[in-house]
Coordinates of C-alpha atoms and ligand atoms in Angstrom, one line a residue:
X10 CA 72.8 -13.5 -9.5
X11 CA 76.1 -12.8 -11.2
X12 CA 77.0 -14.9 -14.0
X13 CA 80.5 -16.3 -15.0
X14 CA 82.3 -13.0 -16.3
X15 CA 79.9 -10.7 -15.6
X16 CA 81.2 -8.1 -12.9
X17 CA 79.2 -8.0 -9.5
X18 CA 76.8 -5.3 -9.4
X19 CA 76.8 -2.7 -6.3
X20 CA 74.1 -3.9 -3.9
X21 CA 71.4 -1.7 -3.0
X22 CA 70.4 -1.2 0.7
X23 CA 67.5 -4.0 0.2
X24 CA 69.9 -6.6 -1.7
X25 CA 72.3 -6.2 1.3
X26 CA 69.4 -7.2 3.8
X27 CA 68.2 -10.0 1.9
X28 CA 72.3 -11.2 1.3
X29 CA 72.9 -10.6 5.1
X30 CA 69.8 -13.1 6.0
X31 CA 66.9 -14.6 4.1
X32 CA 63.1 -13.4 5.5
X33 CA 61.9 -16.9 5.6
X34 CA 64.5 -17.6 8.5
X35 CA 62.3 -15.6 10.6
X36 CA 59.6 -17.9 10.8
X37 CA 62.0 -19.8 13.4
X38 CA 62.4 -16.9 15.4
X39 CA 58.9 -15.7 15.6
X40 CA 58.9 -16.7 19.8
X41 CA 61.9 -14.7 20.2
X42 CA 60.8 -11.7 18.5
X43 CA 57.5 -12.0 20.4
X44 CA 59.2 -12.2 23.5
X45 CA 61.5 -9.0 22.9
X46 CA 58.8 -6.9 21.4
X47 CA 58.6 -4.6 18.4
X48 CA 60.7 -1.9 20.1
X49 CA 63.8 -4.1 20.4
X50 CA 63.5 -6.0 17.2
X51 CA 66.4 -5.1 14.3
X52 CA 64.9 -2.6 12.2
X53 CA 66.0 -4.7 8.9
X54 CA 63.7 -7.6 10.4
X55 CA 61.1 -5.9 11.6
X56 CA 60.7 -3.3 8.4
X57 CA 61.8 -5.6 5.6
X58 CA 62.3 -9.3 6.7
X59 CA 58.8 -9.8 8.3
X60 CA 57.5 -8.9 5.0
X61 CA 58.5 -12.3 3.9
X62 CA 56.2 -14.0 6.3
X63 CA 53.4 -11.4 5.5
X64 CA 53.6 -9.0 8.2
X65 CA 54.1 -5.3 7.2
X66 CA 55.1 -2.9 10.0
X67 CA 53.2 0.2 10.1
X68 CA 55.1 3.1 11.1
X69 CA 51.6 5.1 11.0
X70 CA 50.3 2.9 14.0
X71 CA 53.4 2.3 16.2
X72 CA 53.5 -1.0 17.4
X73 CA 51.2 -2.7 15.1
X74 CA 51.3 -4.7 11.8
X75 CA 49.5 -5.6 9.0
X76 CA 49.1 -9.2 8.2
X77 CA 48.5 -9.7 4.4
X78 CA 47.4 -12.8 3.5
X79 CA 47.6 -15.4 0.2
X80 CA 44.3 -16.5 -1.5
X81 CA 44.9 -18.3 -4.8
X82 CA 42.2 -16.9 -6.8
X83 CA 40.7 -15.2 -4.2
X84 CA 38.9 -18.2 -2.6
X85 CA 38.3 -18.3 0.8
X86 CA 35.8 -20.9 3.1
X87 CA 33.7 -19.8 5.8
X88 CA 36.0 -21.9 8.5
X89 CA 38.8 -19.7 7.3
X90 CA 36.7 -16.3 7.3
X91 CA 36.1 -17.0 10.8
X92 CA 39.3 -18.0 11.8
X93 CA 40.5 -14.2 10.2
X94 CA 37.4 -12.7 11.8
X95 CA 38.8 -13.7 15.4
X96 CA 42.0 -12.2 14.7
X97 CA 40.9 -9.3 13.9
X98 CA 38.2 -9.0 17.0
X99 CA 41.0 -9.6 19.3
X100 CA 42.0 -6.0 18.8
X101 CA 38.9 -4.4 19.2
X102 CA 37.8 -1.2 17.4
X103 CA 41.3 -0.6 16.4
X104 CA 41.4 -3.7 13.8
X105 CA 39.6 -4.2 10.7
X106 CA 40.2 -5.7 7.5
X107 CA 40.6 -4.8 3.8
X108 CA 39.9 -6.6 0.6
X109 CA 42.9 -5.8 -2.1
X110 CA 43.0 -5.1 -5.2
X111 CA 44.7 -8.1 -5.7
X112 CA 41.5 -10.3 -4.6
X113 CA 43.0 -10.8 -1.4
X114 CA 42.4 -9.7 2.4
X115 CA 44.7 -7.9 4.7
X116 CA 44.1 -7.7 8.7
X117 CA 45.2 -4.8 10.8
X118 CA 46.3 -4.1 14.2
X119 CA 48.3 -7.1 14.8
X120 CA 50.7 -7.2 17.7
X121 CA 53.9 -9.3 17.5
X122 CA 53.7 -10.8 20.6
X123 CA 50.5 -12.5 19.5
X124 CA 52.0 -13.6 15.8
X125 CA 53.3 -17.3 17.1
X126 CA 49.5 -18.1 18.0
X127 CA 48.1 -16.5 15.0
X128 CA 50.5 -18.3 12.8
X129 CA 49.6 -21.7 14.3
X130 CA 46.0 -20.9 13.6
X131 CA 46.4 -19.9 10.2
X132 CA 48.1 -23.3 9.7
X133 CA 45.6 -24.8 11.5
X134 CA 42.7 -23.5 9.1
X135 CA 44.9 -24.0 5.9
X136 CA 45.9 -20.4 5.6
X137 CA 49.0 -18.8 5.0
X138 CA 50.5 -15.4 4.4
X139 CA 54.0 -16.5 3.5
X140 CA 55.9 -14.4 0.8
X141 CA 52.7 -12.0 0.1
X142 CA 55.3 -8.6 0.7
X143 CA 58.5 -7.5 -0.7
X144 CA 60.5 -9.2 -3.4
X145 CA 58.2 -12.1 -4.0
X146 CA 55.1 -13.0 -6.2
X147 CA 52.3 -11.4 -4.9
X148 CA 48.6 -13.1 -4.7
X149 CA 47.7 -14.8 -8.1
X150 CA 44.6 -13.6 -9.4
X151 CA 42.1 -15.8 -11.5
X152 CA 38.7 -15.5 -12.7
X153 CA 36.1 -14.7 -9.9
X154 CA 33.5 -17.0 -11.7
X155 CA 36.1 -19.9 -11.8
X156 CA 34.0 -23.1 -12.1
X157 CA 30.5 -21.6 -12.0
X158 CA 30.5 -18.9 -15.1
X159 CA 28.2 -20.1 -17.9
X160 CA 30.7 -18.5 -20.3
X161 CA 33.7 -20.0 -18.8
X162 CA 36.9 -21.3 -20.9
X163 CA 38.8 -22.6 -18.4
X164 CA 38.8 -23.4 -14.6
X165 CA 41.3 -21.2 -12.9
X166 CA 40.8 -22.2 -9.3
X167 CA 43.4 -25.3 -9.5
X168 CA 46.0 -23.6 -11.5
X169 CA 46.1 -20.2 -9.2
X170 CA 46.4 -23.0 -6.5
X171 CA 49.5 -24.9 -8.1
X172 CA 51.3 -21.8 -8.9
X173 CA 50.9 -20.6 -5.3
X174 CA 52.1 -23.9 -4.0
X175 CA 55.1 -24.0 -6.5
X176 CA 55.6 -20.3 -5.3
X177 CA 55.7 -20.7 -1.8
X178 CA 56.5 -24.3 -1.1
X179 CA 53.0 -25.2 -0.1
X180 CA 52.7 -22.5 2.0
X181 CA 55.4 -23.4 4.1
X182 CA 57.8 -20.6 2.1
X183 CA 60.4 -21.3 -0.6
X184 CA 63.6 -20.0 -0.2
X185 CA 64.3 -20.8 -4.2
X186 CA 61.9 -18.2 -4.9
X187 CA 62.1 -15.5 -2.2
X188 CA 64.8 -13.4 -3.6
X189 CA 63.7 -11.6 -6.6
X190 CA 65.1 -8.7 -7.8
X191 CA 61.6 -7.1 -6.9
X192 CA 57.8 -7.6 -6.5
X193 CA 55.9 -9.8 -9.3
X194 CA 52.3 -10.2 -10.2
X195 CA 50.8 -13.1 -11.9
X196 CA 47.0 -13.4 -13.3
X197 CA 45.2 -16.2 -14.9
X198 CA 42.3 -15.5 -16.6
X199 CA 39.4 -18.1 -17.8
X200 CA 36.9 -16.0 -18.5
X201 CA 36.2 -13.7 -21.5
X202 CA 35.7 -10.2 -19.7
X203 CA 39.3 -10.1 -18.6
X204 CA 37.9 -10.0 -15.0
X205 CA 41.8 -10.0 -13.4
X206 CA 43.2 -6.8 -15.4
X207 CA 45.6 -9.1 -17.1
X208 CA 47.6 -6.3 -18.6
X209 CA 48.6 -4.8 -15.2
X210 CA 50.8 -8.1 -14.2
X211 CA 54.2 -9.1 -14.7
X212 CA 53.1 -12.2 -16.0
X213 CA 49.1 -13.1 -17.5
X214 CA 47.9 -16.2 -18.8
X215 CA 44.8 -15.1 -21.2
X216 CA 42.5 -17.7 -23.1
X217 CA 43.4 -18.4 -26.4
X218 CA 43.0 -21.8 -28.4
X219 CA 45.1 -23.3 -30.6
X220 CA 44.0 -26.0 -33.1
X221 CA 40.7 -26.0 -31.3
X222 CA 42.5 -26.5 -28.2
X223 CA 42.0 -24.0 -25.3
X224 CA 44.9 -22.8 -23.6
X225 CA 46.5 -19.5 -22.7
X226 CA 48.4 -16.8 -24.9
X227 CA 51.3 -15.1 -22.6
X228 CA 51.6 -11.6 -22.1
X229 CA 54.6 -10.3 -19.7
X230 CA 55.9 -7.2 -18.3
X231 CA 52.9 -5.3 -17.1
X232 CA 53.6 -2.9 -14.0
X233 CA 52.8 0.4 -12.4
X234 CA 55.3 2.4 -10.6
X235 CA 56.1 6.0 -9.8
X236 CA 58.7 5.5 -12.8
X237 CA 56.9 3.8 -15.1
X238 CA 53.1 2.4 -16.0
X239 CA 52.8 0.0 -18.8
X240 CA 50.4 -2.6 -19.9
X241 CA 52.0 -6.2 -20.6
X242 CA 53.4 -7.3 -23.8
X243 CA 52.8 -10.6 -25.8
X244 CA 55.6 -12.6 -25.0
X245 CA 54.7 -14.6 -28.5
X246 CA 53.8 -17.9 -26.4
X247 CA 50.9 -20.3 -26.0
X248 CA 51.0 -22.7 -23.4
X249 CA 48.4 -25.3 -22.5
X250 CA 46.8 -25.6 -18.9
X251 CA 49.4 -28.2 -18.1
X252 CA 52.0 -26.2 -18.7
X253 CA 51.1 -23.2 -16.9
X254 CA 53.4 -24.1 -13.7
X255 CA 56.4 -25.0 -15.6
X256 CA 56.2 -21.8 -17.6
X257 CA 55.6 -19.5 -14.6
X258 CA 58.6 -21.0 -12.9
X259 CA 60.6 -21.0 -15.8
X260 CA 59.6 -16.8 -16.3
X261 CA 60.3 -16.4 -12.8
X262 CA 64.0 -18.2 -12.5
X263 CA 64.9 -16.3 -15.7
X264 CA 63.9 -12.9 -13.6
X265 CA 65.5 -14.2 -10.5
X266 CA 68.9 -15.2 -12.1
X267 CA 69.1 -12.1 -14.6
X268 CA 66.9 -9.2 -13.5
X269 CA 68.5 -6.3 -12.6
X270 CA 69.0 -5.5 -9.0
X271 CA 71.5 -2.4 -9.0
X272 CA 68.6 0.4 -8.9
X273 CA 65.6 -0.6 -7.4
X274 CA 63.1 1.7 -9.1
X275 CA 64.6 -0.1 -12.6
X276 CA 64.2 -3.7 -11.4
X277 CA 61.0 -4.9 -12.4
X278 CA 60.6 -7.8 -15.1
X279 CA 60.0 -5.1 -17.9
X280 CA 63.3 -3.2 -17.3
X281 CA 64.9 -6.7 -18.3
X282 CA 62.6 -7.3 -21.3
X283 CA 63.6 -3.8 -22.5
X284 CA 67.3 -4.8 -22.0
X285 CA 67.3 -7.9 -23.8
X286 CA 64.3 -7.4 -26.3
X287 CA 61.4 -9.8 -26.1
X288 CA 62.8 -12.4 -28.5
X289 CA 65.9 -12.7 -26.1
X290 CA 63.9 -13.0 -23.1
X291 CA 61.8 -15.6 -24.5
X292 CA 64.9 -17.5 -25.7
X293 CA 66.0 -17.2 -21.9
X294 CA 62.8 -18.5 -21.0
X295 CA 62.7 -21.6 -23.4
X296 CA 66.5 -22.4 -22.4
X297 CA 65.2 -22.6 -18.6
X298 CA 62.2 -24.8 -19.4
X299 CA 64.8 -26.8 -21.4
X300 CA 62.2 -26.7 -24.6
X301 CA 60.7 -24.6 -27.4
X302 CA 57.7 -23.0 -26.5
X303 CA 54.7 -23.0 -29.0
X304 CA 54.0 -19.6 -30.8
X305 CA 51.3 -17.6 -29.3
X306 CA 47.8 -18.5 -31.2
X307 CA 46.2 -15.7 -33.5
X308 CA 44.0 -14.4 -31.4
X309 CA 42.7 -14.6 -27.7
X310 CA 39.4 -15.1 -26.1
X311 CA 38.9 -11.7 -24.3
X312 CA 36.1 -10.3 -26.1
X313 CA 33.5 -8.9 -23.3
X314 CA 33.1 -5.6 -21.4
X315 CA 34.2 -6.5 -17.6
X316 CA 31.6 -7.1 -15.6
X317 CA 31.6 -6.0 -12.1
X318 CA 29.8 -9.6 -10.4
X319 CA 27.3 -7.2 -8.4
X320 CA 23.8 -8.5 -7.5
X321 CA 22.4 -12.1 -8.4
X322 CA 22.9 -14.0 -11.6
X323 CA 22.8 -17.5 -12.7
X324 CA 25.9 -20.0 -12.3
X325 CA 26.3 -22.8 -14.8
X326 CA 25.1 -25.3 -12.9
X327 CA 21.3 -25.2 -13.2
X328 CA 19.5 -23.9 -10.0
X329 CA 22.2 -22.2 -8.4
X330 CA 22.8 -18.9 -8.0
X331 CA 25.7 -16.1 -7.2
X332 CA 25.5 -13.0 -5.3
X333 CA 28.0 -10.5 -6.0
X334 CA 28.2 -8.2 -2.4
X335 CA 29.3 -4.9 -2.6
X336 CA 31.9 -3.8 0.2
X337 CA 32.4 -0.2 0.1
X338 CA 36.1 0.5 -0.7
X339 CA 36.7 -2.7 0.3
X340 CA 36.7 -2.8 4.3
X341 CA 35.1 -5.3 6.4
X342 CA 35.3 -5.1 10.7
X343 CA 35.2 -8.7 12.7
X344 CA 31.4 -8.8 12.7
X345 CA 30.9 -8.5 9.1
X346 CA 33.3 -11.3 8.4
X347 CA 31.4 -13.6 11.1
X348 CA 28.3 -12.7 9.3
X349 CA 29.2 -13.3 6.0
X350 CA 30.6 -16.9 7.3
X351 CA 27.6 -17.5 8.3
X352 CA 25.8 -16.5 5.1
X353 CA 28.2 -18.4 2.8
X354 CA 27.5 -21.5 5.1
X355 CA 23.5 -21.2 5.8
X356 CA 23.0 -20.2 2.0
X357 CA 25.6 -21.7 -0.3
X358 CA 28.3 -24.1 0.5
X359 CA 30.6 -22.0 2.6
X360 CA 32.6 -20.4 0.3
X361 CA 33.6 -16.6 -0.6
X362 CA 35.2 -15.1 -3.4
X363 CA 36.9 -11.7 -3.3
X364 CA 37.4 -9.4 -6.4
X365 CA 40.0 -7.2 -7.5
X366 CA 37.4 -4.6 -7.3
X367 CA 37.4 -5.2 -3.6
X368 CA 34.3 -6.7 -3.3
X369 CA 33.1 -10.3 -2.8
X370 CA 31.0 -13.3 -4.0
X371 CA 28.6 -15.8 -2.6
X372 CA 28.5 -18.6 -4.8
X373 CA 26.2 -22.0 -4.7
X374 CA 23.3 -20.6 -3.5
X375 CA 20.0 -22.8 -4.6
X376 CA 17.2 -20.7 -6.1
X377 CA 15.1 -22.1 -3.0
X378 CA 17.5 -20.3 -0.7
X379 CA 17.6 -17.1 -2.6
X380 CA 14.4 -15.3 -1.0
X381 CA 15.5 -15.8 2.6
X382 CA 19.0 -14.7 1.6
X383 CA 17.9 -11.4 0.2
X384 CA 16.4 -10.4 3.7
X385 CA 19.7 -10.7 5.5
X386 CA 19.9 -7.6 7.4
X387 CA 23.8 -7.3 6.1
X388 CA 22.7 -6.8 2.6
X389 CA 21.5 -3.4 3.3
X390 CA 24.8 -2.0 4.3
X391 CA 26.7 -4.4 1.8
X392 CA 24.1 -4.1 -1.2
X393 CA 23.6 -6.3 -4.0
X394 CA 22.5 -3.1 -6.1
X395 CA 24.3 -0.1 -5.0
X396 CA 24.3 3.1 -6.4
X397 CA 26.0 3.8 -10.0
X398 CA 29.0 5.9 -8.4
X399 CA 29.5 3.5 -5.2
X400 CA 28.9 0.6 -7.1
X401 CA 32.6 0.5 -8.7
X402 CA 34.5 2.4 -6.4
X403 CA 38.1 1.4 -5.5
X404 CA 40.6 2.5 -3.1
X405 CA 43.9 1.8 -1.8
X406 CA 44.7 2.1 2.0
X407 CA 45.8 5.7 1.9
X408 CA 47.3 7.4 5.0
X409 CA 45.3 5.7 7.8
X410 CA 47.5 2.9 7.5
X411 CA 50.1 3.4 4.6
X412 CA 53.6 5.5 5.5
X413 CA 53.5 6.0 1.5
X414 CA 50.3 7.9 1.4
X415 CA 50.3 11.5 0.3
X416 CA 46.6 11.7 1.3
X417 CA 43.8 10.0 3.1
X418 CA 42.0 7.8 0.5
X419 CA 39.3 5.3 1.9
X420 CA 37.6 7.5 4.2
X421 CA 37.6 10.4 1.9
X422 CA 36.5 8.1 -1.1
X423 CA 33.4 7.2 0.5
X424 CA 32.8 10.5 1.7
X425 CA 33.0 12.2 -1.7
X426 CA 30.7 9.5 -3.5
X427 CA 28.1 10.1 -1.1
X428 CA 28.3 13.5 -1.7
X429 CA 28.2 13.3 -5.3
X430 CA 25.3 11.0 -5.3
X431 CA 23.4 13.5 -3.2
X432 CA 23.9 16.2 -5.7
X433 CA 24.0 13.9 -9.1
X434 CA 21.8 11.3 -11.0
X435 CA 24.2 9.0 -13.2
X436 CA 22.6 6.4 -15.3
X437 CA 25.5 4.5 -16.1
X438 CA 28.0 3.0 -13.5
X439 CA 31.3 5.3 -13.3
X440 CA 34.8 3.4 -12.2
X441 CA 36.5 6.0 -9.7
X442 CA 39.3 4.7 -8.3
X443 CA 41.4 6.4 -5.7
X444 CA 45.4 5.7 -5.0
X445 CA 46.9 7.6 -2.0
X446 CA 50.4 8.1 -4.0
X447 CA 52.1 6.8 -7.6
X448 CA 52.4 3.5 -6.2
X449 CA 49.5 3.0 -7.6
X450 CA 48.0 0.2 -5.8
X451 CA 44.2 1.9 -6.6
X452 CA 44.6 1.2 -10.3
X453 CA 44.0 4.8 -11.2
X454 CA 45.1 4.1 -14.6
X455 CA 42.7 1.5 -15.3
X456 CA 39.6 3.9 -13.9
X457 CA 36.8 5.9 -15.9
X458 CA 38.2 8.3 -13.3
X459 CA 41.4 7.8 -11.3
X460 CA 42.9 10.0 -8.6
X461 CA 46.3 9.9 -7.3
X462 CA 47.2 11.5 -3.9
X463 CA 50.0 14.2 -4.2
X464 CA 50.6 17.3 -2.3
X465 CA 48.9 20.9 -3.9
X466 CA 48.9 24.4 -2.7
X467 CA 46.0 26.5 -1.2
X468 CA 46.0 30.0 0.0
X469 CA 50.0 29.7 0.1
X470 CA 49.2 26.2 2.3
X471 CA 50.8 22.7 1.2
X472 CA 47.5 20.8 1.1
X473 CA 46.5 17.4 0.4
X474 CA 45.6 16.9 -3.8
X475 CA 45.0 14.7 -6.3
X476 CA 46.3 14.2 -10.2
X477 CA 43.5 13.0 -12.2
X478 CA 43.5 10.2 -14.9
X479 CA 41.0 9.4 -17.4
X480 CA 40.4 7.2 -20.2
X481 CA 41.3 3.9 -18.9
X482 CA 39.4 1.2 -20.4
X483 CA 39.1 -2.5 -19.1
X484 CA 37.8 -5.7 -20.3
X485 CA 38.6 -7.1 -23.8
X486 CA 39.8 -3.5 -25.1
X487 CA 41.7 -2.6 -21.4
X488 CA 44.1 0.4 -22.5
X489 CA 45.6 2.5 -19.7
X490 CA 44.4 6.2 -19.0
X491 CA 46.6 9.3 -18.9
X492 CA 46.7 12.0 -16.4
X493 CA 44.5 15.0 -17.4
X494 CA 44.6 16.9 -14.6
X495 CA 47.4 18.0 -11.7
X496 CA 47.4 18.7 -8.2
X497 CA 44.0 19.6 -7.5
X498 CA 43.5 20.2 -3.7
X499 CA 41.0 17.8 -2.3
X500 CA 39.1 20.3 -0.7
X501 CA 38.4 21.6 -4.1
X502 CA 37.6 18.4 -5.8
X503 CA 34.0 17.9 -5.8
X504 CA 32.7 20.6 -8.4
X505 CA 35.5 19.2 -10.6
X506 CA 34.5 15.8 -10.5
X507 CA 31.3 16.8 -11.0
X508 CA 31.7 18.7 -14.0
X509 CA 33.9 15.2 -15.2
X510 CA 30.6 13.3 -14.4
X511 CA 28.4 15.3 -16.1
X512 CA 30.7 16.0 -19.5
X513 CA 31.8 12.9 -19.8
X514 CA 29.5 10.3 -18.3
X515 CA 25.9 11.9 -18.8
X516 CA 25.5 12.8 -15.0
X517 CA 22.5 14.9 -14.2
X518 CA 22.3 17.6 -11.5
X519 CA 19.5 16.6 -8.8
X520 CA 17.0 19.2 -8.1
X521 CA 18.8 20.9 -5.0
X522 CA 16.6 20.6 -2.1
X523 CA 16.6 24.5 -1.3
X524 CA 15.4 25.2 -4.8
X525 CA 12.6 22.6 -5.1
X526 CA 9.2 24.3 -4.8
X527 CA 6.5 21.6 -4.2
X528 CA 4.0 21.2 -7.0
X529 CA 1.2 23.2 -5.7
X530 CA 2.8 26.2 -5.4
X531 CA 3.8 25.8 -9.0
X532 CA 0.0 25.4 -10.1
X533 CA -1.5 28.5 -11.6
X534 CA -5.0 29.1 -9.7
X535 CA -8.0 29.2 -11.9
X536 CA -9.6 31.4 -9.5
Ligands
LIG610 FE1 50.6 -1.9 -3.8 C1 53.3 -1.3 -1.8 C2 49.0 -1.9 -0.6 C3 48.1 -3.7 -4.8 C4 52.1 -1.3 -6.4 N1 51.2 -1.5 -1.5 C5 52.5 -1.2 -1.1 C6 52.6 -0.8 0.4 C7 53.1 -2.6 0.9 C8 53.6 0.0 1.0 C9 53.8 -0.3 2.1 O1 54.4 -0.6 3.0 O2 52.6 0.4 3.1 C10 50.9 -0.8 0.8 C11 50.6 -1.6 1.9 C12 49.6 -0.2 2.5 C13 48.9 -1.1 3.4 O3 48.8 -1.1 5.0 O4 47.5 -1.7 3.4 C14 50.3 -1.4 -0.6 N2 49.0 -2.8 -2.8 C15 48.2 -2.3 -1.7 C16 46.6 -3.0 -1.8 C17 46.3 -3.2 -0.6 C18 46.0 -1.7 -2.1 C19 44.7 -2.1 -1.8 O5 43.9 -1.3 -1.0 O6 44.0 -3.0 -2.4 C20 47.0 -4.2 -3.0 C21 47.5 -5.3 -1.9 C22 47.2 -6.3 -3.1 C23 47.6 -7.7 -2.7 O7 46.8 -8.3 -2.0 O8 48.9 -8.1 -2.7 C24 48.2 -3.5 -3.5 N3 49.9 -2.3 -5.2 C25 49.4 -3.0 -5.8 C26 48.9 -3.0 -7.2 C27 47.7 -3.2 -7.9 C28 47.9 -4.7 -8.5 O9 48.8 -5.6 -8.2 O10 46.9 -5.0 -9.5 C29 50.2 -2.1 -7.6 C30 50.0 -1.8 -9.2 C31 50.5 -2.8 -9.9 C32 52.2 -3.3 -10.2 O11 52.9 -3.6 -8.9 O12 52.8 -3.0 -11.2 C33 50.8 -2.0 -6.2 N4 52.3 -1.4 -4.0 C34 52.9 -0.7 -5.5 C35 54.0 -0.1 -5.2 C36 55.1 0.2 -6.7 C37 55.6 -0.6 -7.2 C38 57.0 -0.4 -8.2 O13 57.5 -1.1 -9.4 O14 57.0 0.4 -8.0 C39 54.5 -0.3 -4.1 C40 55.8 0.5 -3.9 C41 57.1 -0.7 -3.7 O15 56.9 -1.9 -3.9 O16 58.0 -0.3 -3.6 C42 53.5 -0.9 -3.2
LIG611 FE1 50.1 3.1 0.2 FE2 50.5 4.3 -1.8 FE3 49.8 2.1 -2.1 FE4 48.0 3.6 -1.4 S1 49.2 3.7 -3.3 S2 48.4 1.6 -0.5 S3 49.4 5.3 -0.2 S4 51.8 2.4 -1.3

């Protein structure tokens, strides 16, 4: 937005598309778009504006869209999960759903002709996909154990929901928040282990006491992009839980009104902070909110290593447990979703929560229901006790569905982990994150070993390859890792990963089956 006296910046392609027509308008045009089909649609509507409604056209699967939901704090209930399963099911083998690195879910294979009915269904079940793409605020992440964590400081569920409702106008779409200069991420942590990766967000709330009152220290400007990966920095502000929505709104409006829009590669919030300096940014947020903000508390309350939430643990409510279920690379099929909805209803209270590690939690299982729960056949595939490498594997979408991808990720990540687990014994969990390109959706910078898709050369041919990142730390001492190797062809990756696991994580080579000699042949005969 240009201020009086400032010259009007040249609009880039995306700013022009937004200026021509607001994507939310397409909500009124869905029946028409459904009737003309994907091939006849205006390209800017299809490839860009529909993302304001959560519909992402997939060039790698012509005619099909990905539908990205919004789930504040990553929480969904069984009836909603079943409604999403029915959508996935209608597309048969061509469809599935992925749990995302923002505690969210995306559905595959959606056709535009079905969208009016799909949106009616979402509305009926209290779900929304609005403003989940392009220049909007992404899914609001919160502590996955909110309300059930025995050591919780603040229950983030209501806060995440209220921030989402403010941004999306209760899920109906909010024209005031749909035209940010670029994407924007918000996280609200109420726990001691930084289970949301607060530092990766443009705006994050970290629990902190001030004068014996629990509230949040605020950090701003975290982002990953091909050009810049930086952790968020302190805004030097403390807010009480009651002020989270107002502060989020003030930061967003400051960014909307003043954020840089000329160069899309330099439009994220951190570039505005860099231009103004953090003091000026804070002053502008104060002007927007209309009163001075409180100085940050001296220390925050992140003090633990990060949980992975896998397995059965006690809740703060006596007699109740939560089960952290490992979903390999976050992928679900329709039947899985029906089964998980049923399990959540039969053993818990019907609630399911997603984690930023692309796994899920079924809370509120009474002690008396644990035994039958543990016998559920689905838990053989979605384990409560996976092996140490599988356990913390994360992967972005990759070339199966994503047009930016330089490599295939999810299926390759699974095959690689199985191959490594067949050959190595690893005593500790190792966080291996795959991401298909430098956009870093799979967050390789927070991993013990991060693998970022690129192109390399082998025998004179261009091949799929990865850059390797190491040293990412999560939890209370979160730190971004750095790139240690470049362009390792994916076909040559296994021995490289084996060496790294042996050298840095104490992995041991299993005795190879070929060389295994049964004990009786080793016994020296006494005859
Ligand atoms: Fe992402 C763009 C998938 C989390 C940084 N991301 C995309 C697109 C929409 C590109 C596209 O059009 O194909 C991908 C859709 C692929 C597909 O079909 O699934 C995509 N991003 C994802 C997800 C699904 C990865 C996953 O497998 O979990 C995550 C969805 C989260 C959600 O529910 O909203 C996802 N993306 C992230 C994160 C991680 C995070 O938020 O903690 C990041 C890095 C953090 C950040 O944003 O600062 C991330 N995605 C990007 C970027 C680089 C942004 C930039 O400033 O340059 C892009 C490209 C862009 O926006 O132009 C991108
Ligand atoms: Fe696609 Fe790249 Fe994001 Fe992976 S990191 S989902 S390949 S944009």
